[in-house]
Amino acid sequence: MPPIPRTRIYPLPPKVRGFCHENPDGSVDIILNSRLTYESNKETCLHELKHIKDFVCKEDCDVPELEELRHEK
Amino acid sequence: MKIGSKLLNIRQTNKLTMDELVEIFNKEHKLSVTRGMISRWENDKSTPSMTYLRTYAKVFHLNLNNLLCIDCNDDINDSQSGKGYYNNPETAKLVQELYDNPDRRVLLDATRNLRPEDVKALTLIINQMTKKESSD
């Protein structure tokens, strides 16, 4: 079972709601924008959790197309 | 940029005359647009209703939100040139680079009109975070 992602808040540029990143040890961190509301952060957290699966695709991943797909859902 | 300038810019970028645009609106979208109406919209003498704005978005494959963002500085043409989620191809490239970094693969949740400067600022933040973590 993959480790539970660590969630943190950080002041990010206003157009960035948040991001997730994979660490060299395979663990994942979710960073949320501290400038945004709690509700917005909740939505972003769900979005990022879906992304964690995307780290599996690793090579040849077209990120702009992936985002298009994720935002359509 | 005001909406009139945006509409003018869109038409000129797509190399259409006012008459050609009138024909597209009326024949393909069953509207009753005149040359005078387009001229008034483009010169900000009047504002097109949502029906016409939606048609502009449809005809030119634009994001209606961008079209309505009257005072923002986002380039309306970006949404025509970008592939995928991001309007600006430069932003898309930088976001892809963030993912392709083998040391720290990053995926974002950001708005479509994210600017390259925002991605660069974010990259600096991520680098700072990485440095701080490795020194802790």
Coordinates of N, CA and C in Angstrom, one line a residue:
Chain A
M1 N 0.8 -1.2 0.0 CA 0.0 0.0 0.0 C 0.9 1.3 0.0
P2 N 0.6 2.2 -0.9 CA 1.5 3.4 -0.9 C 1.3 4.2 0.4
P3 N 2.4 5.0 0.8 CA 2.3 5.8 2.0 C 1.3 6.9 1.8
I4 N 0.7 7.3 3.0 CA -0.3 8.4 2.9 C 0.4 9.7 2.6
P5 N -0.1 10.4 1.6 CA 0.6 11.7 1.3 C 0.6 12.7 2.4
R6 N 1.7 13.4 2.5 CA 1.8 14.4 3.6 C 1.2 15.7 2.9
T7 N 0.4 16.4 3.7 CA -0.2 17.6 3.1 C 0.3 18.9 3.9
R8 N 0.6 19.9 3.2 CA 1.1 21.1 3.8 C 0.5 22.3 3.1
I9 N 0.5 23.4 3.8 CA 0.1 24.7 3.1 C 1.2 25.6 3.0
Y10 N 1.2 26.4 1.9 CA 2.4 27.2 1.6 C 1.8 28.4 0.8
P11 N 2.4 29.6 0.9 CA 1.9 30.7 0.1 C 2.4 30.5 -1.4
L12 N 1.5 30.3 -2.3 CA 1.8 30.1 -3.7 C 1.3 31.2 -4.6
P13 N 1.7 31.3 -5.8 CA 1.2 32.3 -6.7 C -0.4 32.1 -6.8
P14 N -1.1 33.2 -6.9 CA -2.6 33.1 -6.9 C -3.2 32.1 -7.9
K15 N -2.6 32.0 -9.1 CA -3.2 31.1 -10.1 C -2.9 29.6 -9.8
V16 N -2.1 29.4 -8.9 CA -1.8 28.0 -8.5 C -2.5 27.6 -7.3
R17 N -3.5 26.6 -7.5 CA -4.3 26.2 -6.3 C -3.5 25.2 -5.4
G18 N -2.6 24.5 -6.0 CA -1.8 23.6 -5.3 C -1.0 22.7 -6.2
F19 N -0.2 21.8 -5.6 CA 0.6 20.9 -6.5 C 0.9 19.7 -5.6
C20 N 1.3 18.6 -6.3 CA 1.8 17.5 -5.6 C 3.1 17.1 -6.2
H21 N 4.0 16.5 -5.4 CA 5.3 16.1 -5.9 C 5.7 14.8 -5.3
E22 N 6.4 14.1 -6.2 CA 6.9 12.7 -5.8 C 8.3 12.9 -5.3
N23 N 8.6 12.4 -4.1 CA 10.0 12.4 -3.6 C 10.8 11.2 -4.1
P24 N 12.1 11.4 -4.0 CA 12.9 10.3 -4.5 C 12.6 8.9 -3.9
D25 N 12.1 8.9 -2.6 CA 11.8 7.6 -2.0 C 10.4 7.1 -2.4
G26 N 9.7 7.8 -3.3 CA 8.4 7.3 -3.8 C 7.2 7.9 -3.0
S27 N 7.5 8.6 -1.8 CA 6.4 9.2 -1.1 C 6.0 10.5 -1.8
V28 N 4.8 10.9 -1.5 CA 4.2 12.1 -2.2 C 3.8 13.1 -1.2
D29 N 4.1 14.4 -1.5 CA 3.6 15.5 -0.7 C 2.6 16.3 -1.5
I30 N 1.6 16.8 -0.8 CA 0.6 17.7 -1.4 C 0.7 19.1 -0.8
I31 N 0.9 20.1 -1.7 CA 1.1 21.4 -1.2 C -0.1 22.2 -1.6
L32 N -0.8 22.9 -0.6 CA -2.0 23.7 -0.9 C -1.6 25.1 -0.8
N33 N -2.4 26.0 -1.5 CA -2.1 27.4 -1.4 C -2.7 28.0 -0.2
S34 N -1.9 28.5 0.7 CA -2.4 29.1 2.0 C -3.2 30.4 1.7
R35 N -3.1 30.9 0.5 CA -3.9 32.2 0.3 C -5.3 31.9 -0.1
L36 N -5.6 30.6 -0.3 CA -7.0 30.3 -0.8 C -7.8 29.8 0.4
T37 N -9.1 29.7 0.1 CA -10.1 29.3 1.2 C -9.9 27.8 1.6
Y38 N -10.5 27.5 2.7 CA -10.5 26.1 3.1 C -11.3 25.2 2.1
E39 N -12.4 25.7 1.6 CA -13.2 24.9 0.6 C -12.4 24.7 -0.7
S40 N -11.7 25.7 -1.1 CA -10.9 25.6 -2.3 C -9.8 24.6 -2.1
N41 N -9.2 24.7 -0.9 CA -8.1 23.7 -0.6 C -8.6 22.3 -0.5
K42 N -9.8 22.1 -0.1 CA -10.4 20.8 0.0 C -10.5 20.2 -1.5
E43 N -11.0 21.0 -2.4 CA -11.2 20.6 -3.8 C -9.8 20.3 -4.4
T44 N -8.8 21.2 -4.1 CA -7.5 20.9 -4.7 C -6.9 19.6 -4.1
C45 N -7.2 19.4 -2.9 CA -6.6 18.2 -2.3 C -7.2 16.9 -3.0
L46 N -8.5 17.0 -3.3 CA -9.1 15.8 -4.0 C -8.4 15.7 -5.4
H47 N -8.2 16.9 -6.1 CA -7.6 16.9 -7.4 C -6.2 16.2 -7.3
E48 N -5.5 16.6 -6.3 CA -4.1 16.1 -6.2 C -4.1 14.7 -5.9
L49 N -5.0 14.2 -5.1 CA -5.1 12.8 -4.8 C -5.3 12.0 -6.0
K50 N -6.1 12.5 -7.0 CA -6.2 11.8 -8.3 C -4.9 11.8 -9.0
H51 N -4.2 12.9 -8.9 CA -2.9 13.0 -9.6 C -1.9 11.9 -9.1
I52 N -2.0 11.5 -7.9 CA -1.0 10.6 -7.3 C -0.9 9.4 -8.2
K53 N -2.0 9.0 -8.7 CA -2.1 7.8 -9.6 C -1.3 8.1 -10.9
D54 N -1.3 9.4 -11.3 CA -0.6 9.7 -12.5 C 0.9 9.6 -12.4
F55 N 1.4 9.6 -11.2 CA 2.9 9.5 -11.1 C 3.3 8.1 -11.6
V56 N 2.4 7.2 -11.7 CA 2.7 5.9 -12.2 C 3.1 5.9 -13.6
C57 N 2.5 6.8 -14.4 CA 2.7 6.8 -15.9 C 4.2 7.2 -16.2
K58 N 4.8 7.9 -15.2 CA 6.2 8.3 -15.3 C 6.7 8.8 -16.7
E59 N 7.1 7.9 -17.6 CA 7.7 8.4 -18.8 C 6.5 8.7 -19.8
D60 N 6.9 9.5 -20.8 CA 6.0 9.9 -21.9 C 4.6 10.4 -21.4
C61 N 4.6 11.1 -20.3 CA 3.3 11.6 -19.8 C 3.2 13.0 -20.4
D62 N 2.1 13.3 -21.1 CA 1.8 14.6 -21.6 C 1.0 15.4 -20.6
V63 N 1.7 16.2 -19.8 CA 1.0 16.9 -18.6 C -0.1 17.8 -19.0
P64 N 0.0 18.7 -20.0 CA -1.1 19.5 -20.4 C -2.3 18.7 -20.8
E65 N -2.1 17.6 -21.5 CA -3.3 16.7 -21.9 C -3.9 16.0 -20.7
L66 N -3.0 15.6 -19.8 CA -3.4 15.0 -18.5 C -4.3 15.9 -17.7
E67 N -3.9 17.2 -17.6 CA -4.6 18.2 -16.9 C -6.0 18.4 -17.5
E68 N -6.0 18.5 -18.8 CA -7.3 18.6 -19.6 C -8.2 17.5 -19.1
L69 N -7.7 16.3 -19.1 CA -8.5 15.2 -18.7 C -9.0 15.3 -17.3
R70 N -8.1 15.6 -16.4 CA -8.4 15.7 -15.0 C -9.5 16.8 -14.7
H71 N -9.4 17.9 -15.4 CA -10.3 19.0 -15.2 C -11.6 18.7 -15.9
E72 N -11.7 17.8 -16.8 CA -13.0 17.5 -17.5 C -13.8 16.7 -16.5
K73 N -13.2 15.9 -15.7 CA -13.9 14.9 -14.8 C -14.7 15.6 -13.8
Chain B
M1 N -7.4 44.6 -21.6 CA -7.9 44.8 -23.0 C -9.4 44.8 -23.0
K2 N -10.0 45.8 -23.6 CA -11.5 45.8 -23.7 C -12.0 44.8 -24.6
I3 N -13.3 44.4 -24.4 CA -13.8 43.3 -25.2 C -13.8 43.6 -26.7
G4 N -14.0 44.9 -27.1 CA -14.0 45.3 -28.5 C -12.7 45.0 -29.2
S5 N -11.6 45.4 -28.5 CA -10.3 45.2 -29.0 C -10.0 43.7 -29.1
K6 N -10.5 42.9 -28.2 CA -10.3 41.4 -28.3 C -11.0 40.9 -29.5
L7 N -12.3 41.3 -29.7 CA -13.1 40.8 -30.9 C -12.4 41.2 -32.2
L8 N -11.9 42.4 -32.2 CA -11.2 42.9 -33.4 C -9.9 42.0 -33.7
N9 N -9.2 41.8 -32.6 CA -8.0 41.0 -32.6 C -8.2 39.6 -33.1
I10 N -9.3 39.0 -32.6 CA -9.6 37.6 -33.0 C -9.9 37.6 -34.5
R11 N -10.7 38.5 -34.9 CA -11.1 38.5 -36.4 C -9.9 38.7 -37.3
Q12 N -9.1 39.7 -36.9 CA -7.9 40.0 -37.7 C -6.9 38.8 -37.7
T13 N -6.7 38.2 -36.5 CA -5.8 37.1 -36.4 C -6.2 35.9 -37.3
N14 N -7.6 35.8 -37.4 CA -8.1 34.7 -38.3 C -8.3 35.1 -39.7
K15 N -7.8 36.4 -40.0 CA -7.8 36.9 -41.4 C -9.2 36.8 -42.0
L16 N -10.2 37.3 -41.3 CA -11.5 37.4 -41.8 C -11.9 38.9 -42.0
T17 N -12.7 39.2 -43.0 CA -13.2 40.5 -43.2 C -14.5 40.5 -42.4
M18 N -15.1 41.7 -42.1 CA -16.3 41.8 -41.4 C -17.4 41.1 -42.2
D19 N -17.4 41.2 -43.5 CA -18.4 40.5 -44.3 C -18.4 39.0 -44.2
E20 N -17.1 38.5 -44.2 CA -17.0 37.1 -44.0 C -17.5 36.6 -42.6
L21 N -17.2 37.4 -41.6 CA -17.7 37.0 -40.3 C -19.2 37.0 -40.2
V22 N -19.8 38.1 -40.8 CA -21.3 38.2 -40.9 C -21.8 36.9 -41.5
E23 N -21.2 36.5 -42.6 CA -21.7 35.3 -43.3 C -21.6 34.0 -42.4
I24 N -20.5 33.9 -41.7 CA -20.3 32.7 -40.8 C -21.4 32.7 -39.7
F25 N -21.6 33.9 -39.1 CA -22.6 34.0 -38.0 C -24.0 33.7 -38.6
N26 N -24.3 34.3 -39.7 CA -25.7 34.2 -40.2 C -26.0 32.8 -40.9
K27 N -25.1 32.4 -41.7 CA -25.3 31.1 -42.4 C -25.1 29.9 -41.6
E28 N -24.0 29.9 -40.9 CA -23.7 28.6 -40.1 C -24.3 28.6 -38.7
H29 N -24.6 29.8 -38.2 CA -25.2 29.8 -36.8 C -26.5 30.4 -36.7
K30 N -27.1 30.7 -37.9 CA -28.5 31.1 -38.0 C -28.8 32.4 -37.1
L31 N -27.9 33.3 -37.2 CA -28.1 34.6 -36.4 C -28.4 35.7 -37.4
S32 N -28.7 36.8 -36.9 CA -29.0 38.0 -37.8 C -28.0 39.1 -37.4
V33 N -26.8 38.9 -37.8 CA -25.8 39.9 -37.5 C -25.5 40.7 -38.7
T34 N -25.3 42.0 -38.5 CA -24.9 42.9 -39.6 C -23.5 43.4 -39.5
R35 N -23.0 44.0 -40.5 CA -21.6 44.5 -40.5 C -21.5 45.6 -39.5
G36 N -22.6 46.4 -39.4 CA -22.7 47.5 -38.4 C -22.6 47.0 -37.0
M37 N -23.2 45.9 -36.7 CA -23.2 45.4 -35.3 C -21.7 45.0 -35.0
I38 N -21.1 44.3 -35.9 CA -19.7 43.9 -35.6 C -18.8 45.1 -35.4
S39 N -19.0 46.1 -36.3 CA -18.2 47.3 -36.2 C -18.4 48.0 -34.8
R40 N -19.7 48.0 -34.3 CA -20.0 48.7 -33.0 C -19.4 47.8 -31.9
W41 N -19.4 46.5 -32.0 CA -18.8 45.7 -30.9 C -17.3 45.9 -30.9
E42 N -16.7 45.9 -32.1 CA -15.2 46.0 -32.1 C -14.7 47.4 -31.7
N43 N -15.6 48.3 -31.8 CA -15.2 49.7 -31.4 C -15.7 50.1 -30.0
D44 N -16.2 49.1 -29.3 CA -16.8 49.3 -28.0 C -17.9 50.3 -27.9
K45 N -18.6 50.4 -29.1 CA -19.8 51.3 -29.0 C -21.0 50.6 -28.5
S46 N -21.0 49.3 -28.5 CA -22.0 48.4 -27.9 C -21.4 47.1 -27.5
T47 N -22.0 46.4 -26.7 CA -21.5 45.1 -26.2 C -22.3 43.9 -26.7
P48 N -21.7 42.9 -27.3 CA -22.6 41.8 -27.8 C -23.2 41.0 -26.7
S49 N -24.4 40.5 -26.9 CA -25.1 39.7 -25.9 C -24.4 38.4 -25.8
M50 N -24.8 37.6 -24.8 CA -24.1 36.3 -24.5 C -24.3 35.4 -25.7
T51 N -25.4 35.5 -26.4 CA -25.6 34.6 -27.6 C -24.5 34.8 -28.6
Y52 N -24.2 36.1 -28.9 CA -23.1 36.4 -29.8 C -21.7 36.0 -29.3
L53 N -21.5 36.3 -28.0 CA -20.2 35.9 -27.4 C -20.0 34.4 -27.5
R54 N -21.1 33.7 -27.2 CA -20.9 32.2 -27.2 C -20.6 31.8 -28.7
T55 N -21.2 32.5 -29.6 CA -20.9 32.1 -31.0 C -19.5 32.4 -31.4
Y56 N -19.0 33.6 -30.9 CA -17.6 33.9 -31.1 C -16.7 32.8 -30.6
A57 N -17.0 32.3 -29.4 CA -16.2 31.3 -28.7 C -16.3 30.0 -29.6
K58 N -17.5 29.7 -30.1 CA -17.6 28.5 -30.9 C -16.9 28.6 -32.2
V59 N -17.1 29.7 -32.9 CA -16.4 29.9 -34.2 C -14.9 29.8 -34.1
F60 N -14.4 30.5 -33.1 CA -12.9 30.7 -33.0 C -12.3 29.7 -32.0
H61 N -13.0 28.8 -31.5 CA -12.5 27.8 -30.5 C -11.9 28.5 -29.4
L62 N -12.6 29.4 -28.8 CA -12.1 30.1 -27.6 C -12.7 29.7 -26.4
N63 N -12.0 30.0 -25.3 CA -12.6 29.8 -24.0 C -13.5 31.0 -23.6
L64 N -14.8 30.8 -23.4 CA -15.7 31.9 -23.1 C -15.2 32.7 -21.9
N65 N -14.7 32.0 -20.9 CA -14.2 32.7 -19.7 C -13.1 33.7 -20.0
N66 N -12.2 33.3 -21.0 CA -11.1 34.3 -21.4 C -11.7 35.4 -22.1
L67 N -12.7 35.2 -22.9 CA -13.3 36.2 -23.7 C -14.0 37.2 -22.8
L68 N -14.6 36.8 -21.7 CA -15.3 37.7 -20.8 C -14.4 38.4 -19.8
C69 N -13.1 37.9 -19.7 CA -12.2 38.5 -18.8 C -11.7 39.8 -19.4
I70 N -12.6 40.8 -19.3 CA -12.4 42.1 -20.1 C -11.1 42.8 -19.7
D71 N -10.8 42.9 -18.4 CA -9.7 43.7 -18.0 C -8.4 42.9 -17.8
C72 N -8.5 41.6 -18.0 CA -7.2 40.8 -17.8 C -6.3 41.0 -19.0
N73 N -5.0 40.7 -18.7 CA -4.0 40.9 -19.8 C -3.7 39.6 -20.5
D74 N -4.5 38.6 -20.3 CA -4.2 37.3 -21.0 C -4.4 37.4 -22.5
D75 N -3.5 36.9 -23.2 CA -3.6 37.0 -24.6 C -4.7 36.0 -25.2
I76 N -5.7 36.5 -25.8 CA -6.8 35.7 -26.2 C -6.3 34.7 -27.3
N77 N -5.3 35.0 -28.0 CA -4.8 34.1 -29.1 C -4.2 32.8 -28.5
D78 N -3.7 32.9 -27.2 CA -3.1 31.8 -26.6 C -4.0 30.6 -26.6
S79 N -5.3 30.8 -26.3 CA -6.1 29.7 -26.2 C -6.3 28.9 -27.5
Q80 N -5.9 29.6 -28.6 CA -6.1 29.0 -29.9 C -4.8 28.2 -30.3
S81 N -3.7 28.6 -29.6 CA -2.4 28.0 -30.0 C -2.0 26.8 -29.1
G82 N -2.5 26.8 -27.9 CA -2.1 25.8 -26.9 C -2.8 24.5 -27.1
K83 N -2.0 23.4 -26.8 CA -2.6 22.1 -26.9 C -2.8 21.7 -25.4
G84 N -3.9 21.0 -25.1 CA -4.1 20.6 -23.7 C -4.7 21.6 -22.9
Y85 N -4.5 21.5 -21.5 CA -5.2 22.3 -20.6 C -4.8 23.8 -20.6
Y86 N -3.5 24.0 -20.6 CA -3.0 25.4 -20.5 C -3.2 26.2 -21.7
N87 N -3.6 27.5 -21.6 CA -3.8 28.4 -22.7 C -2.5 28.8 -23.4
N88 N -1.5 29.0 -22.6 CA -0.2 29.5 -23.1 C 0.7 28.3 -23.3
P89 N 1.2 28.1 -24.6 CA 2.1 27.0 -24.9 C 3.4 27.0 -24.1
E90 N 3.9 28.2 -23.7 CA 5.1 28.3 -22.9 C 4.9 27.8 -21.5
T91 N 3.7 28.1 -21.0 CA 3.3 27.6 -19.7 C 3.2 26.0 -19.7
A92 N 2.6 25.5 -20.8 CA 2.5 24.1 -20.9 C 3.9 23.4 -20.9
K93 N 4.8 24.1 -21.6 CA 6.2 23.5 -21.7 C 6.8 23.5 -20.4
L94 N 6.7 24.6 -19.6 CA 7.3 24.7 -18.3 C 6.7 23.7 -17.3
V95 N 5.4 23.5 -17.4 CA 4.7 22.6 -16.5 C 5.2 21.1 -16.8
Q96 N 5.4 20.9 -18.1 CA 5.9 19.6 -18.6 C 7.3 19.3 -18.0
E97 N 8.1 20.4 -18.0 CA 9.5 20.3 -17.5 C 9.5 20.0 -16.0
L98 N 8.5 20.6 -15.3 CA 8.4 20.3 -13.8 C 8.1 18.8 -13.6
Y99 N 7.3 18.3 -14.5 CA 6.9 16.8 -14.3 C 8.1 16.0 -14.7
D100 N 8.8 16.4 -15.7 CA 9.9 15.6 -16.3 C 11.2 15.6 -15.4
N101 N 11.2 16.5 -14.4 CA 12.4 16.5 -13.5 C 12.5 15.2 -12.7
P102 N 13.5 14.4 -12.9 CA 13.5 13.1 -12.2 C 13.7 13.2 -10.7
D103 N 14.3 14.4 -10.3 CA 14.5 14.5 -8.8 C 13.2 14.8 -8.1
R104 N 12.4 15.5 -8.7 CA 11.1 15.9 -8.0 C 10.0 16.1 -9.0
R105 N 9.3 15.1 -9.3 CA 8.2 15.1 -10.3 C 7.0 15.9 -9.7
V106 N 6.6 17.0 -10.4 CA 5.5 17.8 -9.9 C 4.3 17.9 -10.8
L107 N 3.1 17.8 -10.2 CA 1.9 18.0 -11.0 C 1.1 19.1 -10.3
L108 N 0.5 20.0 -11.1 CA -0.1 21.2 -10.5 C -1.6 21.1 -10.6
D109 N -2.3 21.9 -9.7 CA -3.7 22.2 -9.9 C -3.7 23.8 -10.1
A110 N -3.8 24.2 -11.3 CA -3.7 25.7 -11.5 C -4.8 26.1 -12.5
T111 N -5.0 27.4 -12.7 CA -6.0 27.9 -13.7 C -5.4 27.7 -15.1
R112 N -6.3 27.7 -16.1 CA -5.9 27.5 -17.5 C -5.0 28.7 -17.9
N113 N -5.3 29.9 -17.4 CA -4.5 31.1 -17.8 C -3.2 31.3 -17.0
L114 N -2.7 30.3 -16.4 CA -1.5 30.3 -15.7 C -0.4 30.9 -16.6
R115 N 0.4 31.8 -16.1 CA 1.4 32.5 -17.0 C 2.8 31.8 -16.8
P116 N 3.7 31.9 -17.8 CA 5.0 31.3 -17.6 C 5.7 31.8 -16.3
E117 N 5.5 33.1 -16.0 CA 6.1 33.8 -14.9 C 5.7 33.1 -13.6
D118 N 4.4 32.7 -13.6 CA 3.8 32.0 -12.4 C 4.6 30.7 -12.2
V119 N 4.8 29.9 -13.3 CA 5.5 28.6 -13.2 C 6.9 28.8 -12.7
K120 N 7.5 29.9 -13.2 CA 8.9 30.2 -12.8 C 9.0 30.5 -11.3
A121 N 8.0 31.3 -10.9 CA 7.9 31.7 -9.4 C 7.7 30.4 -8.6
L122 N 6.9 29.5 -9.1 CA 6.6 28.3 -8.4 C 7.9 27.4 -8.3
T123 N 8.6 27.4 -9.4 CA 9.8 26.6 -9.5 C 10.8 27.1 -8.4
L124 N 10.9 28.4 -8.2 CA 11.8 29.0 -7.2 C 11.3 28.5 -5.8
I125 N 10.0 28.6 -5.6 CA 9.4 28.2 -4.3 C 9.7 26.7 -4.0
I126 N 9.6 25.9 -5.0 CA 9.8 24.4 -4.9 C 11.3 24.2 -4.5
N127 N 12.2 24.9 -5.2 CA 13.6 24.8 -4.9 C 13.9 25.2 -3.5
Q128 N 13.3 26.3 -3.0 CA 13.5 26.8 -1.7 C 13.0 25.7 -0.7
M129 N 11.9 25.1 -1.0 CA 11.3 24.1 -0.1 C 12.3 22.9 0.0
T130 N 12.8 22.5 -1.2 CA 13.7 21.4 -1.3 C 15.0 21.6 -0.4
K131 N 15.5 22.9 -0.6 CA 16.7 23.2 0.1 C 16.5 23.2 1.6
K132 N 15.3 23.8 2.0 CA 15.0 23.8 3.5 C 14.9 22.4 4.0
E133 N 14.2 21.5 3.3 CA 14.0 20.2 3.7 C 15.3 19.4 3.9
S134 N 16.2 19.6 2.9 CA 17.5 18.9 3.0 C 18.4 19.4 4.1
S135 N 18.2 20.7 4.5 CA 19.0 21.3 5.6 C 18.4 20.9 7.0
D136 N 17.1 20.6 7.0 CA 16.5 20.2 8.3 C 17.0 18.9 8.8

